Coordinates of C-alpha atoms and ligand atoms in Angstrom, one line a residue:
M30 CA 0.0 0.0 0.0
C31 CA 2.6 2.6 1.1
G32 CA 6.3 2.2 0.4
I33 CA 8.9 2.6 3.1
V34 CA 12.7 2.8 3.0
G35 CA 15.2 3.5 5.8
Y36 CA 18.9 3.8 5.7
V37 CA 21.9 4.0 8.1
G38 CA 25.4 4.0 6.7
W39 CA 28.0 6.2 5.1
R40 CA 26.3 7.5 1.9
G41 CA 24.3 10.7 1.8
A42 CA 20.9 9.4 3.1
Q43 CA 18.7 11.7 1.0
E44 CA 19.9 10.3 -2.3
V45 CA 19.7 6.7 -1.2
L46 CA 16.1 7.3 0.1
V47 CA 14.9 9.1 -3.0
N48 CA 16.3 6.4 -5.3
G49 CA 14.7 3.8 -3.1
L50 CA 11.4 5.6 -3.2
R51 CA 11.5 5.6 -7.0
R52 CA 11.5 1.8 -6.9
L53 CA 8.6 1.8 -4.4
E54 CA 6.4 4.3 -6.1
Y55 CA 4.2 1.5 -7.4
R56 CA 3.0 1.1 -3.8
G57 CA 1.4 4.5 -3.7
Y58 CA 1.9 7.9 -5.2
D59 CA -0.4 10.2 -3.3
S60 CA 2.5 11.9 -1.6
A61 CA 6.1 11.3 -0.7
G62 CA 8.6 12.5 2.0
V63 CA 12.0 12.0 3.5
A64 CA 13.5 12.6 6.9
V65 CA 17.2 12.8 7.4
V66 CA 19.1 13.1 10.7
D67 CA 21.6 15.8 9.9
G68 CA 24.3 14.8 12.4
T69 CA 24.0 18.1 14.3
G70 CA 21.0 17.1 16.3
G71 CA 18.5 18.2 13.7
L72 CA 16.0 16.3 11.7
E73 CA 15.4 17.6 8.1
V74 CA 12.0 16.6 6.8
H75 CA 10.7 17.3 3.3
R76 CA 7.3 16.3 2.1
A77 CA 5.1 16.9 -0.9
A78 CA 1.7 15.8 -2.1
G79 CA 1.5 14.0 -5.5
P80 CA 4.1 11.9 -7.2
L81 CA 7.8 11.6 -6.1
D82 CA 8.9 14.3 -8.6
N83 CA 7.0 16.8 -6.5
L84 CA 9.1 15.9 -3.5
V85 CA 12.3 16.0 -5.6
A86 CA 11.4 19.5 -6.6
V87 CA 11.3 20.8 -3.0
L88 CA 14.4 18.9 -1.8
P89 CA 17.6 21.0 -1.2
E90 CA 19.9 20.6 -4.2
E91 CA 22.8 19.7 -2.0
D92 CA 22.3 16.5 -0.2
V93 CA 22.0 17.3 3.5
S94 CA 24.9 15.9 5.5
G95 CA 23.1 13.1 7.3
T96 CA 23.7 9.5 6.6
T97 CA 20.7 8.2 8.5
G98 CA 17.1 8.6 7.4
M99 CA 13.9 7.3 6.0
G100 CA 11.4 7.9 3.2
H101 CA 7.8 7.1 2.4
T102 CA 5.6 7.1 -0.6
R103 CA 1.9 7.1 0.3
W104 CA -1.3 5.5 -0.7
A105 CA -3.8 7.5 1.3
T106 CA -6.1 5.7 3.9
H107 CA -6.7 8.2 6.7
G108 CA -6.8 11.8 5.5
P109 CA -6.6 13.2 2.0
P110 CA -3.4 13.2 -0.1
T111 CA -2.1 16.6 1.0
D112 CA 1.2 17.9 2.1
R113 CA 0.2 17.9 5.7
N114 CA -0.8 14.3 5.6
A115 CA 2.4 13.2 3.8
H116 CA 4.8 11.2 5.8
P117 CA 7.2 11.4 7.7
H118 CA 5.2 12.6 10.7
R119 CA 6.9 14.2 13.7
D120 CA 6.2 14.6 17.4
V121 CA 5.7 18.1 18.8
T122 CA 9.4 18.6 19.5
G123 CA 10.3 17.7 16.0
K124 CA 12.8 15.1 17.2
V125 CA 11.0 11.9 16.4
A126 CA 9.9 11.1 12.9
V127 CA 7.9 8.1 11.7
V128 CA 6.8 6.6 8.4
H129 CA 4.0 4.0 8.4
N130 CA 2.4 1.5 6.0
G131 CA -0.9 -0.1 7.1
I132 CA -3.6 1.0 9.4
I133 CA -3.5 1.6 13.1
E134 CA -7.1 0.5 14.0
N135 CA -7.1 1.9 17.5
F136 CA -5.7 5.3 16.5
A137 CA -8.9 7.2 17.5
A138 CA -8.5 6.1 21.1
L139 CA -4.7 6.9 21.0
R140 CA -5.3 10.2 19.5
A141 CA -7.9 11.1 22.2
E142 CA -5.4 10.1 24.8
L143 CA -2.7 12.3 23.3
E144 CA -5.2 15.2 22.9
A145 CA -6.3 14.9 26.5
E146 CA -2.6 15.5 27.4
G147 CA -2.6 18.6 25.3
V148 CA -0.8 17.2 22.3
E149 CA -1.9 19.0 19.1
L150 CA -1.8 16.7 16.1
A151 CA -0.7 18.2 12.9
S152 CA -2.3 15.7 10.4
D153 CA -5.5 13.7 9.8
T154 CA -3.5 10.5 9.7
D155 CA -3.6 7.5 12.0
S156 CA 0.2 7.3 11.7
E157 CA 1.1 10.5 13.5
V158 CA 0.1 9.2 16.9
A159 CA 3.0 6.7 16.7
A160 CA 5.5 9.6 16.6
H161 CA 4.0 11.3 19.7
L162 CA 3.8 8.0 21.6
V163 CA 7.4 7.1 20.9
A164 CA 8.6 10.6 21.8
R165 CA 6.7 10.3 25.1
A166 CA 8.1 6.8 25.8
F167 CA 11.6 7.8 24.9
G168 CA 11.4 11.0 26.9
A169 CA 10.3 9.1 30.0
D170 CA 13.5 6.9 30.0
P171 CA 16.1 8.0 27.4
D172 CA 18.7 5.6 28.8
A173 CA 16.5 2.7 27.8
G174 CA 17.0 3.7 24.2
L175 CA 14.8 4.2 21.2
T176 CA 14.2 0.5 20.6
A177 CA 12.7 0.1 24.0
A178 CA 10.4 3.1 23.4
V179 CA 9.3 1.6 20.0
R180 CA 8.6 -1.8 21.6
A181 CA 6.5 -0.3 24.3
V182 CA 4.4 1.6 21.7
V183 CA 3.9 -1.0 19.0
A184 CA 2.7 -3.5 21.7
R185 CA -0.2 -1.1 22.2
L186 CA -1.1 -0.8 18.5
E187 CA -3.9 -2.7 16.8
G188 CA -4.1 -3.3 13.1
A189 CA -1.5 -3.9 10.5
F190 CA 1.6 -1.8 10.3
T191 CA 5.1 -1.4 9.3
L192 CA 6.6 1.6 11.2
V193 CA 10.1 3.1 11.0
F194 CA 11.3 5.6 13.6
T195 CA 14.2 7.9 13.8
H196 CA 15.2 10.2 16.6
A197 CA 17.4 13.3 16.2
D198 CA 19.2 12.4 19.5
R199 CA 20.1 9.0 18.1
P200 CA 21.6 9.9 14.7
D201 CA 23.3 6.5 14.2
E202 CA 20.2 4.2 14.3
I203 CA 16.7 3.6 13.0
V204 CA 14.2 1.3 14.6
A205 CA 11.4 -0.5 12.6
A206 CA 8.6 -2.7 13.6
R207 CA 6.2 -4.9 11.6
R208 CA 2.9 -6.6 12.0
S209 CA 1.1 -8.0 9.0
S210 CA 2.8 -5.6 6.6
P211 CA 5.9 -6.3 4.7
L212 CA 9.4 -5.3 5.8
V213 CA 12.8 -6.5 4.7
V214 CA 16.3 -5.6 5.9
G215 CA 19.1 -5.1 3.4
V216 CA 22.6 -6.0 4.6
G217 CA 25.4 -3.9 3.0
Q218 CA 29.0 -3.2 3.8
G219 CA 29.0 -0.7 6.6
E220 CA 25.4 0.2 5.7
M221 CA 22.0 -1.2 6.4
F222 CA 18.6 -0.7 4.8
V223 CA 15.1 -1.4 5.6
A224 CA 12.2 -1.3 3.1
S225 CA 8.8 -2.6 2.1
D226 CA 10.4 -4.4 -0.8
V227 CA 14.0 -5.3 -1.8
A228 CA 13.6 -3.3 -4.9
A229 CA 14.3 -0.2 -2.8
F230 CA 17.9 -1.2 -2.0
I231 CA 18.8 -3.7 -4.7
D232 CA 21.2 -1.1 -6.2
H233 CA 23.3 -1.5 -3.1
T234 CA 22.9 -5.0 -1.8
R235 CA 21.2 -8.3 -2.7
D236 CA 21.7 -9.8 0.8
A237 CA 18.5 -9.4 2.7
V238 CA 16.8 -10.6 5.9
E239 CA 13.1 -11.2 6.1
L240 CA 11.4 -10.0 9.3
G241 CA 8.8 -12.1 11.0
Q242 CA 5.4 -11.2 12.4
D243 CA 5.6 -8.8 15.4
Q244 CA 9.3 -8.1 15.2
V245 CA 11.3 -5.0 15.9
V246 CA 14.6 -4.3 14.2
T247 CA 17.3 -1.8 15.3
L248 CA 19.6 -0.9 12.5
T249 CA 23.0 0.7 12.8
A250 CA 25.7 0.9 10.1
D251 CA 27.2 -2.3 11.5
G252 CA 24.2 -4.5 11.6
A253 CA 20.7 -5.3 12.7
V254 CA 19.3 -6.6 16.0
V255 CA 16.0 -8.2 15.8
T256 CA 13.7 -8.9 18.7
D257 CA 10.0 -9.6 19.3
F258 CA 7.7 -6.9 20.8
H259 CA 8.8 -8.1 24.3
G260 CA 12.6 -7.8 23.6
E261 CA 13.3 -11.5 23.2
T262 CA 15.7 -12.3 20.5
A263 CA 13.8 -13.3 17.4
R264 CA 14.4 -15.7 14.5
T265 CA 14.8 -14.2 11.0
R266 CA 15.3 -15.6 7.6
P267 CA 18.3 -14.4 5.6
F268 CA 18.0 -14.7 1.8
H269 CA 19.8 -13.7 -1.4
V270 CA 17.8 -11.8 -4.0
D271 CA 18.2 -13.6 -7.3
W272 CA 17.1 -10.9 -9.7
D273 CA 19.0 -7.7 -10.5
I274 CA 18.0 -4.2 -11.0
A275 CA 17.7 -4.7 -14.8
A276 CA 14.7 -6.8 -14.1
A277 CA 13.1 -3.9 -12.4
E278 CA 13.9 -1.4 -15.1
K279 CA 11.7 -0.6 -18.1
G280 CA 13.9 -2.4 -20.6
G281 CA 13.5 0.2 -23.3
H282 CA 9.8 0.5 -23.0
D283 CA 7.9 3.7 -22.1
F284 CA 6.1 1.8 -19.3
F285 CA 6.9 -1.1 -17.1
M286 CA 3.6 -2.7 -18.0
L287 CA 4.6 -3.0 -21.7
K288 CA 7.9 -4.7 -20.7
E289 CA 6.0 -7.0 -18.2
I290 CA 3.5 -8.0 -21.0
E291 CA 6.5 -9.1 -23.1
E292 CA 8.0 -11.0 -20.2
Q293 CA 5.1 -13.5 -20.1
P294 CA 6.7 -16.4 -22.0
A295 CA 9.6 -16.3 -19.6
S296 CA 7.5 -16.0 -16.5
L297 CA 5.3 -18.9 -17.6
A298 CA 8.3 -21.1 -18.2
D299 CA 9.9 -20.0 -14.9
T300 CA 6.8 -20.7 -12.9
L301 CA 6.5 -24.2 -14.3
R302 CA 10.2 -25.0 -14.1
G303 CA 11.3 -27.7 -11.7
H304 CA 7.8 -28.7 -10.6
L305 CA 7.7 -32.1 -12.2
V306 CA 10.2 -34.3 -10.3
D307 CA 10.4 -38.0 -11.0
G308 CA 7.0 -37.9 -12.6
R309 CA 5.3 -36.1 -9.7
V310 CA 4.2 -32.5 -9.5
V311 CA 5.8 -30.8 -6.5
L312 CA 4.9 -27.6 -4.8
D313 CA 7.5 -25.2 -3.3
E314 CA 6.4 -25.8 0.3
Q315 CA 4.1 -28.4 1.7
R316 CA 3.4 -28.7 5.3
L317 CA 0.6 -31.1 4.7
S318 CA 0.8 -34.9 4.4
D319 CA -0.4 -36.7 1.3
Q320 CA -3.1 -38.2 3.5
E321 CA -4.3 -34.8 4.7
L322 CA -4.5 -33.7 1.0
R323 CA -6.3 -36.9 0.1
D324 CA -8.9 -36.1 2.8
I325 CA -9.9 -32.9 1.0
D326 CA -13.4 -33.1 -0.4
K327 CA -14.0 -29.4 -1.3
V328 CA -12.0 -26.5 -2.6
F329 CA -12.5 -22.8 -2.2
V330 CA -10.4 -20.4 -4.2
V331 CA -10.2 -16.9 -2.7
A332 CA -8.5 -13.9 -4.3
C333 CA -9.1 -10.3 -5.4
G334 CA -9.2 -8.5 -8.7
T335 CA -7.1 -10.1 -11.3
A336 CA -6.0 -12.9 -9.0
Y337 CA -9.7 -13.7 -8.6
H338 CA -10.0 -14.0 -12.4
A339 CA -7.1 -16.5 -12.3
G340 CA -9.0 -18.3 -9.6
L341 CA -12.1 -18.6 -11.8
L342 CA -9.9 -20.5 -14.2
A343 CA -8.6 -22.7 -11.5
K344 CA -12.1 -24.0 -11.1
Y345 CA -12.3 -25.3 -14.7
A346 CA -9.0 -27.2 -14.3
I347 CA -9.5 -28.6 -10.8
E348 CA -13.0 -29.8 -11.3
H349 CA -12.1 -31.3 -14.7
W350 CA -9.0 -33.1 -13.5
C351 CA -10.0 -33.9 -9.9
R352 CA -13.8 -34.3 -10.0
I353 CA -14.1 -32.3 -6.7
P354 CA -16.3 -29.3 -6.2
V355 CA -14.5 -25.9 -6.4
E356 CA -16.0 -22.6 -5.4
V357 CA -14.3 -19.3 -6.3
E358 CA -15.0 -16.2 -4.2
V359 CA -13.7 -12.7 -3.9
A360 CA -11.7 -12.7 -0.7
S361 CA -13.4 -9.6 0.7
E362 CA -16.8 -11.5 0.8
F363 CA -15.5 -14.9 1.9
R364 CA -15.1 -14.7 5.6
Y365 CA -18.1 -12.4 6.2
R366 CA -20.6 -15.0 5.0
D367 CA -19.6 -17.8 7.3
P368 CA -18.6 -20.3 4.7
V369 CA -18.7 -24.0 5.6
L370 CA -15.1 -25.0 6.3
D371 CA -13.4 -27.9 8.1
R372 CA -10.3 -30.0 7.9
S373 CA -11.4 -31.5 4.6
T374 CA -11.6 -28.1 2.9
L375 CA -8.7 -26.8 0.9
V376 CA -8.6 -23.0 0.5
V377 CA -6.4 -21.9 -2.4
A378 CA -5.4 -18.2 -1.8
I379 CA -4.0 -16.4 -4.8
S380 CA -2.1 -13.2 -4.4
Q381 CA 0.8 -11.9 -6.4
S382 CA 1.9 -9.6 -3.5
G383 CA 1.0 -12.0 -0.8
E384 CA 0.0 -9.1 1.4
T385 CA -3.5 -8.2 0.1
A386 CA -5.4 -7.6 3.3
D387 CA -8.7 -9.1 2.1
T388 CA -7.0 -12.3 1.0
L389 CA -4.8 -12.5 4.1
E390 CA -7.9 -12.2 6.4
A391 CA -9.7 -14.9 4.3
V392 CA -6.7 -17.2 4.9
R393 CA -6.8 -16.5 8.6
H394 CA -10.5 -17.2 8.8
A395 CA -10.0 -20.4 6.9
R396 CA -7.3 -21.5 9.2
E397 CA -9.3 -20.7 12.3
Q398 CA -12.0 -23.0 10.9
K399 CA -9.3 -25.7 10.5
A400 CA -9.3 -25.6 6.7
R401 CA -6.1 -26.3 4.9
V402 CA -4.6 -23.4 3.0
L403 CA -2.5 -23.4 -0.1
A404 CA -1.1 -20.1 -1.3
I405 CA -0.1 -19.1 -4.9
C406 CA 2.1 -16.1 -4.6
N407 CA 4.7 -14.1 -6.5
T408 CA 6.5 -12.7 -3.4
N409 CA 8.9 -15.0 -1.5
G410 CA 8.2 -15.0 2.2
A411 CA 5.2 -12.6 2.1
Q412 CA 2.6 -12.9 4.8
I413 CA 0.0 -15.1 2.9
P414 CA 2.5 -17.9 2.1
R415 CA 3.9 -17.7 5.6
E416 CA 0.5 -18.3 7.1
S417 CA -0.4 -21.1 4.6
D418 CA 0.1 -24.9 4.8
A419 CA 1.4 -25.2 1.3
V420 CA 2.8 -22.7 -1.2
L421 CA 3.4 -22.6 -4.9
Y422 CA 5.4 -19.5 -6.0
T423 CA 4.8 -17.9 -9.4
H424 CA 8.2 -16.8 -10.8
A425 CA 7.1 -13.8 -12.7
G426 CA 9.8 -11.6 -11.1
P427 CA 9.1 -8.0 -10.0
E428 CA 5.9 -6.5 -11.5
V429 CA 6.0 -2.7 -11.2
G430 CA 3.1 -1.7 -13.3
V431 CA 0.0 -1.5 -11.1
A432 CA -2.0 -3.5 -13.6
A433 CA -1.3 -7.2 -13.2
T434 CA -0.2 -8.8 -16.4
K435 CA 2.6 -11.4 -16.2
T436 CA 1.6 -12.2 -12.6
F437 CA -1.9 -13.0 -13.9
T438 CA -0.8 -15.5 -16.5
A439 CA 1.7 -17.0 -14.1
Q440 CA -1.1 -17.4 -11.5
V441 CA -3.2 -19.2 -14.1
I442 CA -0.5 -21.7 -14.9
A443 CA 0.2 -22.1 -11.2
C444 CA -3.5 -22.9 -10.6
Y445 CA -3.2 -25.6 -13.3
L446 CA -0.2 -27.0 -11.5
V447 CA -2.1 -27.1 -8.3
G448 CA -4.9 -28.9 -10.2
L449 CA -2.4 -31.5 -11.4
A450 CA -0.8 -31.9 -8.0
L451 CA -4.3 -32.6 -6.5
A452 CA -5.2 -34.9 -9.3
Q453 CA -2.1 -37.1 -8.7
T454 CA -2.8 -37.1 -5.0
F455 CA -6.5 -38.0 -5.4
G456 CA -5.5 -40.6 -8.0
T457 CA -7.8 -39.1 -10.6
K458 CA -4.9 -38.9 -13.0
Y459 CA -2.2 -41.5 -13.7
A460 CA 1.5 -40.3 -13.7
D461 CA 1.7 -40.5 -17.5
E462 CA -1.5 -38.3 -17.8
V463 CA 0.0 -35.8 -15.4
A464 CA 3.2 -35.7 -17.4
R465 CA 1.3 -35.2 -20.6
E466 CA -0.7 -32.3 -19.1
Y467 CA 2.5 -30.8 -17.7
A468 CA 4.1 -30.9 -21.1
E469 CA 1.0 -29.2 -22.5
L470 CA 1.3 -26.5 -19.9
E471 CA 5.0 -26.0 -20.9
S472 CA 3.9 -25.3 -24.5
S473 CA 2.1 -22.2 -23.2
A474 CA 5.3 -20.1 -23.2
D475 CA 5.8 -20.6 -26.9
A476 CA 2.2 -20.0 -27.7
V477 CA 2.3 -16.7 -25.8
A478 CA 5.5 -15.7 -27.5
R479 CA 3.8 -16.2 -30.9
V480 CA 0.9 -14.1 -29.8
L481 CA 3.2 -11.3 -28.8
E482 CA 5.0 -11.4 -32.1
A483 CA 1.7 -11.3 -34.1
V484 CA -0.8 -9.2 -32.3
V485 CA 0.9 -6.4 -30.4
E486 CA 1.2 -3.9 -33.3
P487 CA -2.3 -4.5 -34.9
T488 CA -3.9 -4.4 -31.4
R489 CA -2.2 -1.1 -30.6
A490 CA -3.5 0.4 -33.8
L491 CA -7.0 -0.8 -33.0
A492 CA -6.7 0.6 -29.5
R493 CA -5.8 4.0 -30.8
D494 CA -8.8 3.9 -33.1
L495 CA -11.2 3.0 -30.3
A496 CA -9.6 5.2 -27.6
P497 CA -12.3 7.9 -27.9
S498 CA -15.1 5.3 -27.2
K499 CA -17.3 5.9 -24.1
A500 CA -17.5 2.2 -23.2
V501 CA -16.4 -1.3 -24.2
L502 CA -18.1 -4.6 -23.5
F503 CA -16.3 -7.9 -23.3
L504 CA -18.0 -11.3 -23.9
G505 CA -16.8 -14.8 -23.4
R506 CA -18.0 -18.3 -22.6
H507 CA -16.5 -21.1 -20.5
V508 CA -12.8 -20.3 -20.0
G509 CA -13.3 -17.2 -22.1
F510 CA -15.6 -15.7 -19.5
P511 CA -12.8 -14.9 -16.9
V512 CA -10.8 -13.6 -19.8
A513 CA -13.6 -11.2 -20.6
L514 CA -13.8 -10.1 -17.0
E515 CA -10.0 -9.6 -16.9
G516 CA -10.1 -7.6 -20.2
A517 CA -12.7 -5.3 -18.8
L518 CA -10.9 -4.9 -15.5
K519 CA -7.7 -3.9 -17.3
L520 CA -9.5 -1.3 -19.4
K521 CA -11.3 0.2 -16.4
E522 CA -8.2 0.3 -14.3
L523 CA -5.9 1.9 -16.9
A524 CA -8.1 3.8 -19.3
Y525 CA -10.8 4.9 -16.8
M526 CA -13.3 3.8 -19.3
H527 CA -16.6 2.1 -18.6
A528 CA -16.0 -1.6 -19.4
E529 CA -17.9 -4.7 -18.4
G530 CA -17.3 -8.4 -18.9
F531 CA -20.2 -10.8 -19.3
A532 CA -20.7 -14.5 -19.8
A533 CA -22.0 -14.2 -23.4
G534 CA -25.0 -16.4 -22.6
E535 CA -26.2 -13.7 -20.1
L536 CA -26.4 -11.1 -22.9
K537 CA -30.0 -11.7 -23.6
H538 CA -30.9 -11.6 -19.9
G539 CA -30.1 -7.9 -19.7
P540 CA -26.8 -6.6 -20.9
I541 CA -27.9 -6.6 -24.6
A542 CA -29.9 -3.4 -23.7
L543 CA -26.5 -1.7 -23.5
I544 CA -25.7 -2.4 -27.2
E545 CA -26.0 0.7 -29.3
Q546 CA -24.6 1.9 -32.6
D547 CA -20.8 1.8 -32.7
L548 CA -20.3 0.4 -29.2
P549 CA -17.1 -1.7 -29.3
V550 CA -17.7 -5.3 -28.1
V551 CA -14.8 -7.6 -27.7
V552 CA -15.7 -11.3 -28.0
V553 CA -13.4 -14.1 -26.9
M554 CA -14.2 -17.0 -29.1
P555 CA -13.7 -20.6 -28.0
S556 CA -12.1 -23.0 -30.4
P557 CA -14.3 -24.2 -33.2
K558 CA -12.8 -27.7 -32.8
G559 CA -12.4 -28.2 -29.0
R560 CA -15.7 -26.4 -28.1
A561 CA -17.8 -26.6 -31.2
I562 CA -21.2 -26.2 -29.4
L563 CA -20.1 -23.1 -27.5
H564 CA -18.5 -21.7 -30.7
Q565 CA -21.8 -22.0 -32.5
K566 CA -23.6 -20.3 -29.6
L567 CA -21.1 -17.4 -29.5
L568 CA -21.5 -16.9 -33.2
S569 CA -25.2 -16.4 -32.6
N570 CA -24.4 -13.9 -29.8
I571 CA -22.1 -11.9 -32.2
R572 CA -24.9 -11.8 -34.8
E573 CA -27.2 -10.4 -32.2
I574 CA -24.9 -7.6 -31.2
Q575 CA -23.9 -6.9 -34.8
A576 CA -27.5 -6.5 -35.8
R577 CA -27.8 -3.8 -33.1
G578 CA -24.9 -1.8 -34.5
A579 CA -22.0 -2.9 -32.3
R580 CA -18.5 -2.8 -33.6
T581 CA -17.2 -6.4 -33.1
I582 CA -13.6 -7.1 -32.1
V583 CA -13.2 -10.9 -32.1
V584 CA -10.3 -12.8 -30.5
A585 CA -10.4 -16.2 -32.3
E586 CA -8.2 -19.2 -33.0
E587 CA -6.0 -18.9 -36.1
G588 CA -7.8 -20.5 -39.1
D589 CA -11.3 -20.0 -37.6
E590 CA -12.8 -18.8 -40.9
T591 CA -16.4 -19.1 -39.7
V592 CA -15.9 -16.1 -37.5
R593 CA -14.4 -13.8 -40.1
P594 CA -17.7 -12.4 -41.5
F595 CA -18.8 -11.3 -38.1
A596 CA -15.6 -9.6 -37.0
E597 CA -15.1 -6.0 -37.8
H598 CA -11.6 -6.5 -36.4
L599 CA -10.2 -10.0 -36.0
I600 CA -7.4 -10.8 -33.5
E601 CA -6.0 -14.3 -34.3
V602 CA -4.3 -16.3 -31.6
P603 CA -2.6 -19.7 -31.9
A604 CA -4.7 -22.8 -31.5
V605 CA -4.0 -24.3 -28.1
S606 CA -5.8 -26.6 -25.7
T607 CA -9.0 -25.3 -24.0
L608 CA -7.2 -24.5 -20.7
L609 CA -4.4 -22.7 -22.3
Q610 CA -6.7 -20.5 -24.4
P611 CA -7.1 -17.9 -21.6
L612 CA -3.3 -17.4 -21.6
V613 CA -3.1 -16.6 -25.3
A614 CA -6.4 -14.6 -25.4
S615 CA -5.5 -12.3 -22.5
I616 CA -2.4 -11.0 -24.1
P617 CA -4.1 -8.8 -26.8
L618 CA -6.6 -7.5 -24.1
Q619 CA -3.7 -6.4 -21.9
V620 CA -2.0 -4.6 -24.9
F621 CA -5.4 -3.1 -25.8
A622 CA -6.0 -1.6 -22.4
A623 CA -2.4 -0.3 -22.1
E624 CA -2.6 1.4 -25.5
V625 CA -6.1 2.9 -25.0
A626 CA -4.7 4.4 -21.7
R627 CA -1.7 5.7 -23.5
A628 CA -3.7 7.2 -26.3
R629 CA -5.9 9.0 -23.7
G630 CA -2.7 10.4 -22.1
Y631 CA -2.7 8.4 -18.9
D632 CA 0.1 7.0 -16.9
V633 CA -0.1 3.3 -17.8
D634 CA 2.0 2.2 -14.8
K635 CA 0.3 4.3 -12.2
P636 CA -3.4 4.5 -12.7
R637 CA -5.2 6.9 -10.5
N638 CA -6.5 5.9 -7.1
L639 CA -4.8 2.5 -7.3
A640 CA -1.8 0.9 -5.5
K641 CA 0.0 -2.3 -6.4
S642 CA -0.7 -4.0 -3.2
V643 CA -3.7 -3.3 -1.1
T644 CA -2.9 -3.9 2.5
V645 CA -6.2 -2.5 3.9
E646 CA -9.6 -4.1 3.9
Ligands
M6R10 O1 -1.4 -8.8 -4.9 P1 -2.7 -9.4 -5.3 O2 -2.6 -10.4 -6.4 O3 -3.4 -10.0 -4.1 O4 -3.7 -8.2 -5.7 C1 -5.0 -8.4 -6.0 C2 -5.6 -7.3 -6.8 O5 -5.5 -6.1 -6.0 C3 -4.9 -7.0 -8.1 O6 -4.9 -8.2 -8.9 C4 -5.6 -5.9 -8.9 O7 -6.9 -6.2 -9.2 C5 -4.7 -5.6 -10.1 N1 -4.2 -4.2 -10.0 C6 -5.4 -5.7 -11.4 O8 -4.6 -5.4 -12.5

């Protein structure tokens, strides 16, 4: 949600922080700010509403002398995105500064407590209370140190938070704490970093330490000391980051999203790689016995947004291969309707970030009800996989564009892998059948590469042509239905255009009333061979909308001549098996949304009001 970076070392902190924030801007861009301890007992704080460049414009040209500091890029929750609500926030003396990601749920009570003591708060945020509370705790016993003050305060906080504190009287250290929000430590030579994401410090070090739940870390230039909220030494997990900064750069494209669209063949191949061992599909982590898995008699898939669309596709694969009922539900609804869960229920949680609050809470609810949880995630060690019984990581690499592209297709292929893993455990597929399906999945990377070669340019031209449209509808059937939903979501999210996805069979039950002269309608056709009956029905649907004046854009299998007369614009994708069709059909819809947004003059990577990971419910 928000991005946080902290630094203690020998470099000018301001530059390190600003560069780190550039890499974290995908987490929020409502405002940005930095605080640097200047070494003479002062704390230099600069903040500005809007994107990071607004902050850069108000920073002193000369880096202030301090080598300790922290920065923040905000996605607003409490209080509008103004200068006064931008982080870092300070206490009344101006000596303590804090940056915060998450929500302090009991902030109203804490604020009232501070106000009763005469403290005047300078912002509308929940975060500011933490600065005042730490200043008060430190002031009461300075010899106990900043870490003790932070521990005492975070133990009182409710909600999800990552907090980083600095104190002007302690110029050589920063102290951070986390609960249910991400925080990693970067270990350099004579310098240490702390951040929401390794991308913030990958320029300087690839050695990192993952912090656990309810931990506090004190950083000095020489190292990190990690404890729990009570001061007990805590266990952490060191890891080495295996991607470099080039992976997080735009690779010659105007926008990260365009690069990420092109990376899909690689991310599909990387996600599959190494998961068939001695004829068996293996997950990355499995803390469940085969017997526990065999006892599963029902599957729920929970996820949000694009990940939910991947989950809809999981249903087709798992039910088909395992003959077990699968329900797919948006995570934000799941736990509030009291779903029927027990030990024999498997909940598959899909989240690229692994920190989406709605999905995390659904996981927690499922576990409280004794259900087994399997996570599909793109972020190693994130909270959702940590709280799950089994994990399959997608290897899509860092995705900076807010719109999910390569993580979506990687999630789809990962869902299919889960389907195969379950089929082999349940015995609904023999080893040779599993191997055949796996090989089929492996062919998806080539198929997607061929789509990219063939459709990007014509789809961009089409998008520029249709960019002035008021609305676009997307229709699909069977596995084409989630593709239609995803195509519409991409267009809404990036081009701020009214877009809806429908199951084409539903058209005549209402949505057909929306069809008017020149309305663009994108139709995702099933294969005329694999799904002949559905193909026929969809042709009839296209006729119905064409008769009412719609402009038809049809995504169809290469060589499907029957559809040509009904397509004002035909986008041909390679013939693949039914389950792989969503992978090839989604690519042109991603390109379409990105290009419409670009033609309308919008920032493709940073759509308004959105953040890459949504850590509030
Ligand atoms: O990190 P997650 O996969 O849990 O995120 C879920 C959604 O917020 C996300 O897919 C969102 O819908 C995308 N921005 C869509 O492109």
